[in-house]
Tab-separated table of C-alpha atoms and ligand atoms in Angstrom:
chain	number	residue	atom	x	y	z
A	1	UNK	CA	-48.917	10.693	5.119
A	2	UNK	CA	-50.265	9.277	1.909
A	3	UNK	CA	-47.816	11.406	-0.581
A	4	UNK	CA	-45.516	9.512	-2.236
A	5	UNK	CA	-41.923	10.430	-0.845
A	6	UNK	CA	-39.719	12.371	-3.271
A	7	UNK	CA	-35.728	11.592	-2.702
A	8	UNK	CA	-35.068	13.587	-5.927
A	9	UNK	CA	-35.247	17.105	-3.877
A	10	UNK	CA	-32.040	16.348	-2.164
A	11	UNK	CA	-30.434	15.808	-5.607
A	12	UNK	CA	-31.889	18.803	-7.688
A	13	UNK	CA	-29.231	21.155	-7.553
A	14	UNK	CA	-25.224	20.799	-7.094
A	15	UNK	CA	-25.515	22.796	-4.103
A	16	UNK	CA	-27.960	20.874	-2.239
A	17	UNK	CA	-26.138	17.761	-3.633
A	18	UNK	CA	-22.981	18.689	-1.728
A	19	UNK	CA	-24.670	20.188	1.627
A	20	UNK	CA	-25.916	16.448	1.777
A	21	UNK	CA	-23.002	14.078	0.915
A	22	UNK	CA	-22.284	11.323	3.312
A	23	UNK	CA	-18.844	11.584	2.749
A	24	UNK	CA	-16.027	13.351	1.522
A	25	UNK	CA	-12.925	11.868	-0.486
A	26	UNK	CA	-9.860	12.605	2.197
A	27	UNK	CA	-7.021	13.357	0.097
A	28	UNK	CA	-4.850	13.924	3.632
A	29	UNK	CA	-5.312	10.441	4.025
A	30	UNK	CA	-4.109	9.291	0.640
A	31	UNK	CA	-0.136	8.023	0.155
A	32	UNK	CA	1.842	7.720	-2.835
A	33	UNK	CA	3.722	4.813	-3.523
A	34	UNK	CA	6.963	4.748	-5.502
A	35	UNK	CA	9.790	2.196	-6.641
A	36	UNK	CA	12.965	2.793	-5.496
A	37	UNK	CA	16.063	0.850	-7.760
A	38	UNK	CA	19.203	0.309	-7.854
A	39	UNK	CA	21.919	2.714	-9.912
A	40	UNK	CA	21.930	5.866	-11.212
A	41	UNK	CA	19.932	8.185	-13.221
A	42	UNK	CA	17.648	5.497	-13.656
A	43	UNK	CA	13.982	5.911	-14.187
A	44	UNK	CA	11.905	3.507	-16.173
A	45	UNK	CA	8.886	2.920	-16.810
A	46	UNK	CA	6.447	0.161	-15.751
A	47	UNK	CA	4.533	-1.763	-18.125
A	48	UNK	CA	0.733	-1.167	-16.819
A	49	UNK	CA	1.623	1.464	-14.506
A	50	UNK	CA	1.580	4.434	-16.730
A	51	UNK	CA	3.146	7.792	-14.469
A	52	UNK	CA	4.726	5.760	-12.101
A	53	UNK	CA	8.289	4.708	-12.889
A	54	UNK	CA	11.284	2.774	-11.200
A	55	UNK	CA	13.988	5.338	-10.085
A	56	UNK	CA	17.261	4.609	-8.726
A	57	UNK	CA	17.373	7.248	-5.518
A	58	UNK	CA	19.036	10.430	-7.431
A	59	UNK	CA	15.806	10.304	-9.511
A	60	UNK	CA	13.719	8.955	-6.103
A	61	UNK	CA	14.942	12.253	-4.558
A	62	UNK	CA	13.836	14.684	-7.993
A	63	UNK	CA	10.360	12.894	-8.223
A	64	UNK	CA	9.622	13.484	-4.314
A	65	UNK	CA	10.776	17.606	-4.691
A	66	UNK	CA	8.471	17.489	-7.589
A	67	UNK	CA	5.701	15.414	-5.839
A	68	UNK	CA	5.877	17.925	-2.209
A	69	UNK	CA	5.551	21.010	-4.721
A	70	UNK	CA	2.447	19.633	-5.777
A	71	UNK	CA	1.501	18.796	-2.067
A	72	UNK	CA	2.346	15.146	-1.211
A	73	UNK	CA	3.438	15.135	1.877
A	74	UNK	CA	3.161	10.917	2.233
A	75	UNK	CA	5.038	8.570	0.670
A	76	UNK	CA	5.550	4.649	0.927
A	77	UNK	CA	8.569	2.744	-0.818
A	78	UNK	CA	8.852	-0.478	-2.330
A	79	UNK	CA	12.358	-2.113	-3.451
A	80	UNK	CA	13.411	-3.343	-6.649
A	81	UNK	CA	16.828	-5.837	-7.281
A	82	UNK	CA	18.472	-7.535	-9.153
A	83	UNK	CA	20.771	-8.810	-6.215
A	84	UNK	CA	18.205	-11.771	-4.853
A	85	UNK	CA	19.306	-14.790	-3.060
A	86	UNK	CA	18.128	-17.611	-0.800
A	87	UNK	CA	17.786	-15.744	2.444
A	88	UNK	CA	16.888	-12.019	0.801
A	89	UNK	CA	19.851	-10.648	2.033
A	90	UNK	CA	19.570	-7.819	0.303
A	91	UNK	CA	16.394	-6.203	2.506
A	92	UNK	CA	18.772	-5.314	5.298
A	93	UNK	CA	22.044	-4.748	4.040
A	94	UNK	CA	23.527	-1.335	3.289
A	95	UNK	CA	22.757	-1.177	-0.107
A	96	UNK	CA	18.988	-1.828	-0.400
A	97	UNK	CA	17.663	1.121	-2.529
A	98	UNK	CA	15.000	1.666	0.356
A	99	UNK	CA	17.283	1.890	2.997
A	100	UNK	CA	19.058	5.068	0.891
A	101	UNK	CA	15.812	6.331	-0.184
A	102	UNK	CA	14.567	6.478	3.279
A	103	UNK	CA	17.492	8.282	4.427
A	104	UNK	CA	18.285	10.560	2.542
A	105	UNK	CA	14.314	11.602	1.996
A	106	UNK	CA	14.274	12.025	5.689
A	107	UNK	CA	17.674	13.963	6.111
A	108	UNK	CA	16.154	16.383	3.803
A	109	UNK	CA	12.528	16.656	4.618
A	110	UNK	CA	12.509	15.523	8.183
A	111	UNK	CA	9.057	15.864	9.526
A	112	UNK	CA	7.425	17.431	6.824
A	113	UNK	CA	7.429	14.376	4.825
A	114	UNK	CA	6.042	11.312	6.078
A	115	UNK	CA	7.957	8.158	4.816
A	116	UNK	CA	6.242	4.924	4.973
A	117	UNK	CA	8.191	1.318	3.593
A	118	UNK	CA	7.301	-1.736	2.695
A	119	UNK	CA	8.758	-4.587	4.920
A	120	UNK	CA	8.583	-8.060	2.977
A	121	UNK	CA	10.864	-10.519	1.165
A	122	UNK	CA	9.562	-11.235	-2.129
A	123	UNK	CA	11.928	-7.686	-4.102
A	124	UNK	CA	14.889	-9.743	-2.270
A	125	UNK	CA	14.173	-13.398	-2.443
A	126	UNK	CA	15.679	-15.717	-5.573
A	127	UNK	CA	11.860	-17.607	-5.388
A	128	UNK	CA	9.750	-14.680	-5.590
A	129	UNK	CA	8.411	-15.327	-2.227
A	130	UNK	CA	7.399	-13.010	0.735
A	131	UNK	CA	9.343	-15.449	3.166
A	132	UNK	CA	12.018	-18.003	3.124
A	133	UNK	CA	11.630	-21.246	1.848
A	134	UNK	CA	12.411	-24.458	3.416
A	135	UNK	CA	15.366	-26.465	1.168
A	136	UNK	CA	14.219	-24.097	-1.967
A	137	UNK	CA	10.533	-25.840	-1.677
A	138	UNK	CA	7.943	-23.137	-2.992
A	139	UNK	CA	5.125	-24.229	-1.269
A	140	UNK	CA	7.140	-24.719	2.168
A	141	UNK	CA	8.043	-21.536	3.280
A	142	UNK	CA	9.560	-21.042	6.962
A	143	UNK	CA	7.589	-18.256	8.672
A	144	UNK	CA	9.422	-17.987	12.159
A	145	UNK	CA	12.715	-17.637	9.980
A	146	UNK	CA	10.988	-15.611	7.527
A	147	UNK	CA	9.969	-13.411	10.715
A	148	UNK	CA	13.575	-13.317	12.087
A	149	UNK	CA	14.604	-11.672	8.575
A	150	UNK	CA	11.677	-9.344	8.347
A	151	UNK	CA	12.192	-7.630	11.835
A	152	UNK	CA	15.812	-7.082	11.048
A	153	UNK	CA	14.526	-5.285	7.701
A	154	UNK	CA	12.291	-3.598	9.810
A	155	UNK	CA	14.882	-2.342	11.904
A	156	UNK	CA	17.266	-1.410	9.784
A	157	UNK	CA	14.443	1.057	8.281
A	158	UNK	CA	13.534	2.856	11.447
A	159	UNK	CA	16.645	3.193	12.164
A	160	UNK	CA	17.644	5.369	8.670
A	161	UNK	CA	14.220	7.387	10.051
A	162	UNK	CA	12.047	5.634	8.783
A	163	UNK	CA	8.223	6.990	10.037
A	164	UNK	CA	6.105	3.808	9.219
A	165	UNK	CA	6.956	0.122	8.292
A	166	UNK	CA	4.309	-1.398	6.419
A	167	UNK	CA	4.633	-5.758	6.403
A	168	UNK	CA	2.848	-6.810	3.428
A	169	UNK	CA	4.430	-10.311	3.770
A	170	UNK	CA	1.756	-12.420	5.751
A	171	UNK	CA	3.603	-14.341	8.088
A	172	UNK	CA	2.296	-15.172	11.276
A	173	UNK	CA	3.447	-12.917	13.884
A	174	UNK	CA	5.379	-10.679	12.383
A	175	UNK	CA	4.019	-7.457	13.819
A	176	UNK	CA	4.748	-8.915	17.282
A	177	UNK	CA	8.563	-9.557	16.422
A	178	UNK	CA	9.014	-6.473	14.242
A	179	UNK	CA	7.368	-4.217	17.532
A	180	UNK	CA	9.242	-6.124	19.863
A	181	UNK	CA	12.600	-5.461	17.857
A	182	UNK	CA	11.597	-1.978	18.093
A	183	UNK	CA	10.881	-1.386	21.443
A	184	UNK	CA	13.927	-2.733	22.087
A	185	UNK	CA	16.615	-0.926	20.357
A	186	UNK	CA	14.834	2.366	21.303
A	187	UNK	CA	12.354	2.923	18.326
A	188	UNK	CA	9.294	3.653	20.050
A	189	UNK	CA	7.903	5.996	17.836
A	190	UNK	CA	7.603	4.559	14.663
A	191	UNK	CA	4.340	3.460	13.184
A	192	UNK	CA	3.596	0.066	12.438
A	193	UNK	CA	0.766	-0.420	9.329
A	194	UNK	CA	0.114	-3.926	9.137
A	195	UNK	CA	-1.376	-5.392	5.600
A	196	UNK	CA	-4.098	-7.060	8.378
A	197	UNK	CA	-6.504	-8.886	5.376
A	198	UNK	CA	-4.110	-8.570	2.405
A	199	UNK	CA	-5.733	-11.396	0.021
A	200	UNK	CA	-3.979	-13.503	-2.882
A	201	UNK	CA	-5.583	-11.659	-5.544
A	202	UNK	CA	-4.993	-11.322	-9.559
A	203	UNK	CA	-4.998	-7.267	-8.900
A	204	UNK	CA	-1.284	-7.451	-8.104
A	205	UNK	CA	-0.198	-8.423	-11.446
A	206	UNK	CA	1.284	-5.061	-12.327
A	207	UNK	CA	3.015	-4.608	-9.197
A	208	UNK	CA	4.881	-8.205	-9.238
A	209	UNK	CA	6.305	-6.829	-12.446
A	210	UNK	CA	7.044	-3.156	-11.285
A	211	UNK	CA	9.327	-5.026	-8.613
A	212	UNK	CA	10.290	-7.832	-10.600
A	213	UNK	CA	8.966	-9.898	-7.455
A	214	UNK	CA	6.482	-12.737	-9.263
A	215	UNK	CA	7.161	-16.232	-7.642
A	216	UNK	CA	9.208	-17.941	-10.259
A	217	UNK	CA	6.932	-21.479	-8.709
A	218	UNK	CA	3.929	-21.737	-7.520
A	219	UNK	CA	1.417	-19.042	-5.609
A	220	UNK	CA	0.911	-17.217	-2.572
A	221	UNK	CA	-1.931	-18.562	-1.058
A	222	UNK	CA	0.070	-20.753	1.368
A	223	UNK	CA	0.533	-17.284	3.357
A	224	UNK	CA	-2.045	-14.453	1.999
A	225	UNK	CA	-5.553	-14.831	2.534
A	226	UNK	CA	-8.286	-16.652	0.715
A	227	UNK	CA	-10.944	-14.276	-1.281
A	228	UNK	CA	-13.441	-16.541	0.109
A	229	UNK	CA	-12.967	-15.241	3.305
A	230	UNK	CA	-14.675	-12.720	5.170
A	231	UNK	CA	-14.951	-13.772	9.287
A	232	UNK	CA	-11.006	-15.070	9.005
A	233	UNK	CA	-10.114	-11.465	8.423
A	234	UNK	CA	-11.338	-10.483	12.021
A	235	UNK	CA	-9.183	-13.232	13.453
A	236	UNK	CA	-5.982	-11.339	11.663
A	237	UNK	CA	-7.196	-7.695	12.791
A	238	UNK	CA	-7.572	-8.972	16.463
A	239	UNK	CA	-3.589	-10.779	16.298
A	240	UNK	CA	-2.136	-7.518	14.542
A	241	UNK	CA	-3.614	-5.021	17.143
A	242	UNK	CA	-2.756	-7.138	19.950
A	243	UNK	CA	0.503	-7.429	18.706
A	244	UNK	CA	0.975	-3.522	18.363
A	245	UNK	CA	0.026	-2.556	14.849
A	246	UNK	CA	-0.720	1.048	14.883
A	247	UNK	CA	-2.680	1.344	11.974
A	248	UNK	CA	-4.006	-2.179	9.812
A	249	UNK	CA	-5.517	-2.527	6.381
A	250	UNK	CA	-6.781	-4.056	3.699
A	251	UNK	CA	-6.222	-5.414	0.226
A	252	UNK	CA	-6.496	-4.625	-2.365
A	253	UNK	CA	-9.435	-2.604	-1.759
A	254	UNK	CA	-12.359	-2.260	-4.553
A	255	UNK	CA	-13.124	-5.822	-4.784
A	256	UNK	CA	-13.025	-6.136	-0.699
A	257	UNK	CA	-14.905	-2.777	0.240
A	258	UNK	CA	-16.915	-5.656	2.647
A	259	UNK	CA	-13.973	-6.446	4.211
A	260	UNK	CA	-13.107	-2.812	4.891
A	261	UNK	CA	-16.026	-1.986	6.351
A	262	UNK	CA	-15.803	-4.320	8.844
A	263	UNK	CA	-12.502	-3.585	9.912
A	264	UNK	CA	-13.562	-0.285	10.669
A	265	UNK	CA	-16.640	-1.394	12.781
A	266	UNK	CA	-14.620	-3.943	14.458
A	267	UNK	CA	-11.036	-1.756	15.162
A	268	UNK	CA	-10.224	0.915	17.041
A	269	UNK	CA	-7.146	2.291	15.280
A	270	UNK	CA	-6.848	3.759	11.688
A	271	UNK	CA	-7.895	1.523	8.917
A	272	UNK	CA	-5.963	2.106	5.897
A	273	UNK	CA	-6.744	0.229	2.179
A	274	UNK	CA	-4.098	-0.337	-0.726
A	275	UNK	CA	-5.841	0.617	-3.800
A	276	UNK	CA	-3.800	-1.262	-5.802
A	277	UNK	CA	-1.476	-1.958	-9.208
A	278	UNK	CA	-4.262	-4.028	-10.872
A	279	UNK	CA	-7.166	-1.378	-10.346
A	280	UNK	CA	-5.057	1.529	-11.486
A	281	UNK	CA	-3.942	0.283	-14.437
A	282	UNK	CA	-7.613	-0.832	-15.118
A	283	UNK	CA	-8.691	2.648	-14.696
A	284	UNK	CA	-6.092	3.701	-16.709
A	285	UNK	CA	-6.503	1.527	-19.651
A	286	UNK	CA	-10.255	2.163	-20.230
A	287	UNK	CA	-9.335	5.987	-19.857
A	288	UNK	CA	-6.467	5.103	-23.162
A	289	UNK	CA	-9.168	3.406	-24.704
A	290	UNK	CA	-11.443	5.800	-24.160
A	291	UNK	CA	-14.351	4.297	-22.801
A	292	UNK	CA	-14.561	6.329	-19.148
A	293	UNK	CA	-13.791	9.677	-18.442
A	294	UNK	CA	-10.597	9.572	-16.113
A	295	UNK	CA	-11.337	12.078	-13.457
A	296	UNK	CA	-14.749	10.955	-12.814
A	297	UNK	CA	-13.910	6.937	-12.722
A	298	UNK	CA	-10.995	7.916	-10.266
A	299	UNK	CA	-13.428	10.143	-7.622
A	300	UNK	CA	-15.781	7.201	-7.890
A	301	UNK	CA	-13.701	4.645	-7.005
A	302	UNK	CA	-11.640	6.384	-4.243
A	303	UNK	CA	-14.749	7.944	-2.341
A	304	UNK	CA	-16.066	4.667	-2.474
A	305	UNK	CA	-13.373	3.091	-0.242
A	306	UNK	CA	-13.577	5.921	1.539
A	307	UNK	CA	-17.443	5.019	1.988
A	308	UNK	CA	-16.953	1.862	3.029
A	309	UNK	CA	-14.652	2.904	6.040
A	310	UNK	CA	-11.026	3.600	5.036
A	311	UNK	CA	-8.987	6.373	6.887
A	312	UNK	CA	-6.272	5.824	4.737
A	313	UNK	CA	-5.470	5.247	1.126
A	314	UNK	CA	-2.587	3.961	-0.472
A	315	UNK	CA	-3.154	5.217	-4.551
A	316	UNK	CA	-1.110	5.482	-7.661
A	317	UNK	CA	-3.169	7.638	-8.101
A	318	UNK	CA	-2.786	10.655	-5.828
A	319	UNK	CA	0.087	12.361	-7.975
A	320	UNK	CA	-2.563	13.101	-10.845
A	321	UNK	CA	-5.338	13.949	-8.362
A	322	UNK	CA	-3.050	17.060	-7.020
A	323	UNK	CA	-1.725	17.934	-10.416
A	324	UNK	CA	-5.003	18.337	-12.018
A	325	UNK	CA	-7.011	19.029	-8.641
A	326	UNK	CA	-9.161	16.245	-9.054
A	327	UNK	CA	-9.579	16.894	-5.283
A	328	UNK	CA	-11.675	20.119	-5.569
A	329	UNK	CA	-14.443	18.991	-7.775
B	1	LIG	C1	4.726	-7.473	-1.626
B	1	LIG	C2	3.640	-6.572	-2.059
B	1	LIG	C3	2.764	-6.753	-3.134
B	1	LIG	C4	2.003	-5.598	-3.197
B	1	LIG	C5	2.411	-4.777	-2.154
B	1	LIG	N1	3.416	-5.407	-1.444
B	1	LIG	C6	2.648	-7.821	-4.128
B	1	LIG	C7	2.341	-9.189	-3.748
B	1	LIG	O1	1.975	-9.508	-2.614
B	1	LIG	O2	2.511	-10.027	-4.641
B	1	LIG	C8	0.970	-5.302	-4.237
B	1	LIG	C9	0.695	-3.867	-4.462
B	1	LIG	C10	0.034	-3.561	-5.746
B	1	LIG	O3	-0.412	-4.448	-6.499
B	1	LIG	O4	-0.059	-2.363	-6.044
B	1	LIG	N2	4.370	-8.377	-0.673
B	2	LIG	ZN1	5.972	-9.895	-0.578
């Protein structure tokens, strides 16, 4: 035909616009992280993360009432100490914050709240470091001990009920010791959500200070991955399913939308993305400075990863979503 083609009718009206969307922002998929402290009737907030606060459990347990009335039904937990030492005792003892949080969440919501926690070192180490180092050296640190500590974390979490462990810590192998520690004492039915491609990335900034969990020396490159990478994070997604990770992801996820995408071509199993501290509180600061309009910037950013291939969102920003029903248009 010699017309000139005419895209423009499929974006005339709203109603056309929406019977031809590619794809649909999946708030089911999206989980809401929180900090869980030591203490009592605690709840501060985090510089950079506004409407997300660190709570000592009492508060933990008010929050998460307040957060299923507005219809969060998924959750995933991060710890935050002051009780740090060489060989982060602290992530499996009996009183981690998480380990509370996790239990008592799950006494009192049971199935109808799903309960997702993050399994590293760095909340509980004296360095700041996702694993253990070798004779205090930062930029030695011991992943097959590191591994031996993180399953027994692990463990200790499914066993308070926990639904879903999530290692963020980038050792080698972990998923395989954590699943095999499982199997073995009779957990067979919780989740495993392994941080497959997470990258060393400036986006976490907020986040290391949320948990007070910045390496006081040197980086984390020695164990997360390198931004320059694309075909390496294959390599990880094809060691964390064969080792039994149930669902694996990516981050952080706006600058590494490539990387999601391929995971989702290339796996078979749920690929989940951590939308994470840095881009909130980017989103968050233009909004206060009033160069973007919130709601919009949000919707963009999260049906983007959703684009790209992500079943699963972790977001800071799901609690405003449902209280101002982003969600619906
Ligand atoms: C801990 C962990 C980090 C994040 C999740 N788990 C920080 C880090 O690796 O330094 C970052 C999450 C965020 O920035 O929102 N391993
Ligand atoms: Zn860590």
């Amino acid at each position: 035909m010699d017309l000139e083609p005419r895209p423009r009718r499929l974006r005339r009206t709203k109603i056309i616009r929406e019977m031809c969307a590619e794809t649909h922002l999946n708030v089911q998929g999206m989980i809401q992280p929180y900090f869980v402290c030591e203490g009592n009737s605690v709840r501060e907030s985090i510089n950079g993360l506004p409407g997300i606060n660190r709570e000592s459990v009492d508060k933990f347990m008010e929050s998460v009432a307040q957060d299923v009335k507005s219809g969060i039904n998924k959750i995933m937990l991060f710890g935050v100490t002051d009780r740090k030492d060489a060989l982060a005792a602290t992530a499996y003892d009996n009183e981690n914050p998480v380990i509370i949080a996790v239990n008592e969440a799950k006494q009192k919501y049971g199935d109808d709240l799903f309960v997702a926690a993050d399994v590293c070192l760095c909340a509980y180490t004296e360095s700041g470091h996702c694993g253990v180092s070798v004779n205090g050296d930062a930029d030695n640190i011991d992943n097959d001990r590191s591994v031996e500590i993180l399953s027994q974390m692990g463990l200790r979490l499914a066993s308070v009920g926990c639904d879903c462990l999530g290692p963020s810590d980038m050792m080698d192998h972990r998923v395989a010791a954590i699943r095999r520690r499982l199997e073995s004492s009779g957990y067979t039915n919780t989740i495993i959500m392994a941080y497959t491609a997470k990258y060393a990335s400036s986006y976490y900034g907020p986040f290391r200070e949320a948990a007070k969990s910045a390496p006081d020396k040197g980086d984390r490159k020695g164990y997360q991955m390198d931004f320059r990478n694309r075909t390496e994070a294959l390599r990880e997604l094809d060691l964390d399913e064969s080792e039994g990770a149930d669902i694996v992801m990516v981050k952080p996820a706006l600058a590494y939308l490539d990387i999601i995408s391929d995971l989702r071509q290339n796996s078979t199993v749920p690929v989940a993305a951590y939308n994470v501290s840095g881009e909130y509180a980017s989103v968050k600061l233009q909004a206060e400075a009033g160069l973007i309009e919130e709601k919009q910037m949000v919707i963009e950013n999260l049906t983007a990863i959703n684009r790209a291939g992500a079943d699963i969102i972790l977001t800071y920003h799901l609690r405003d979503i449902l209280k101002n029903g982003w969600q619906n248009g």
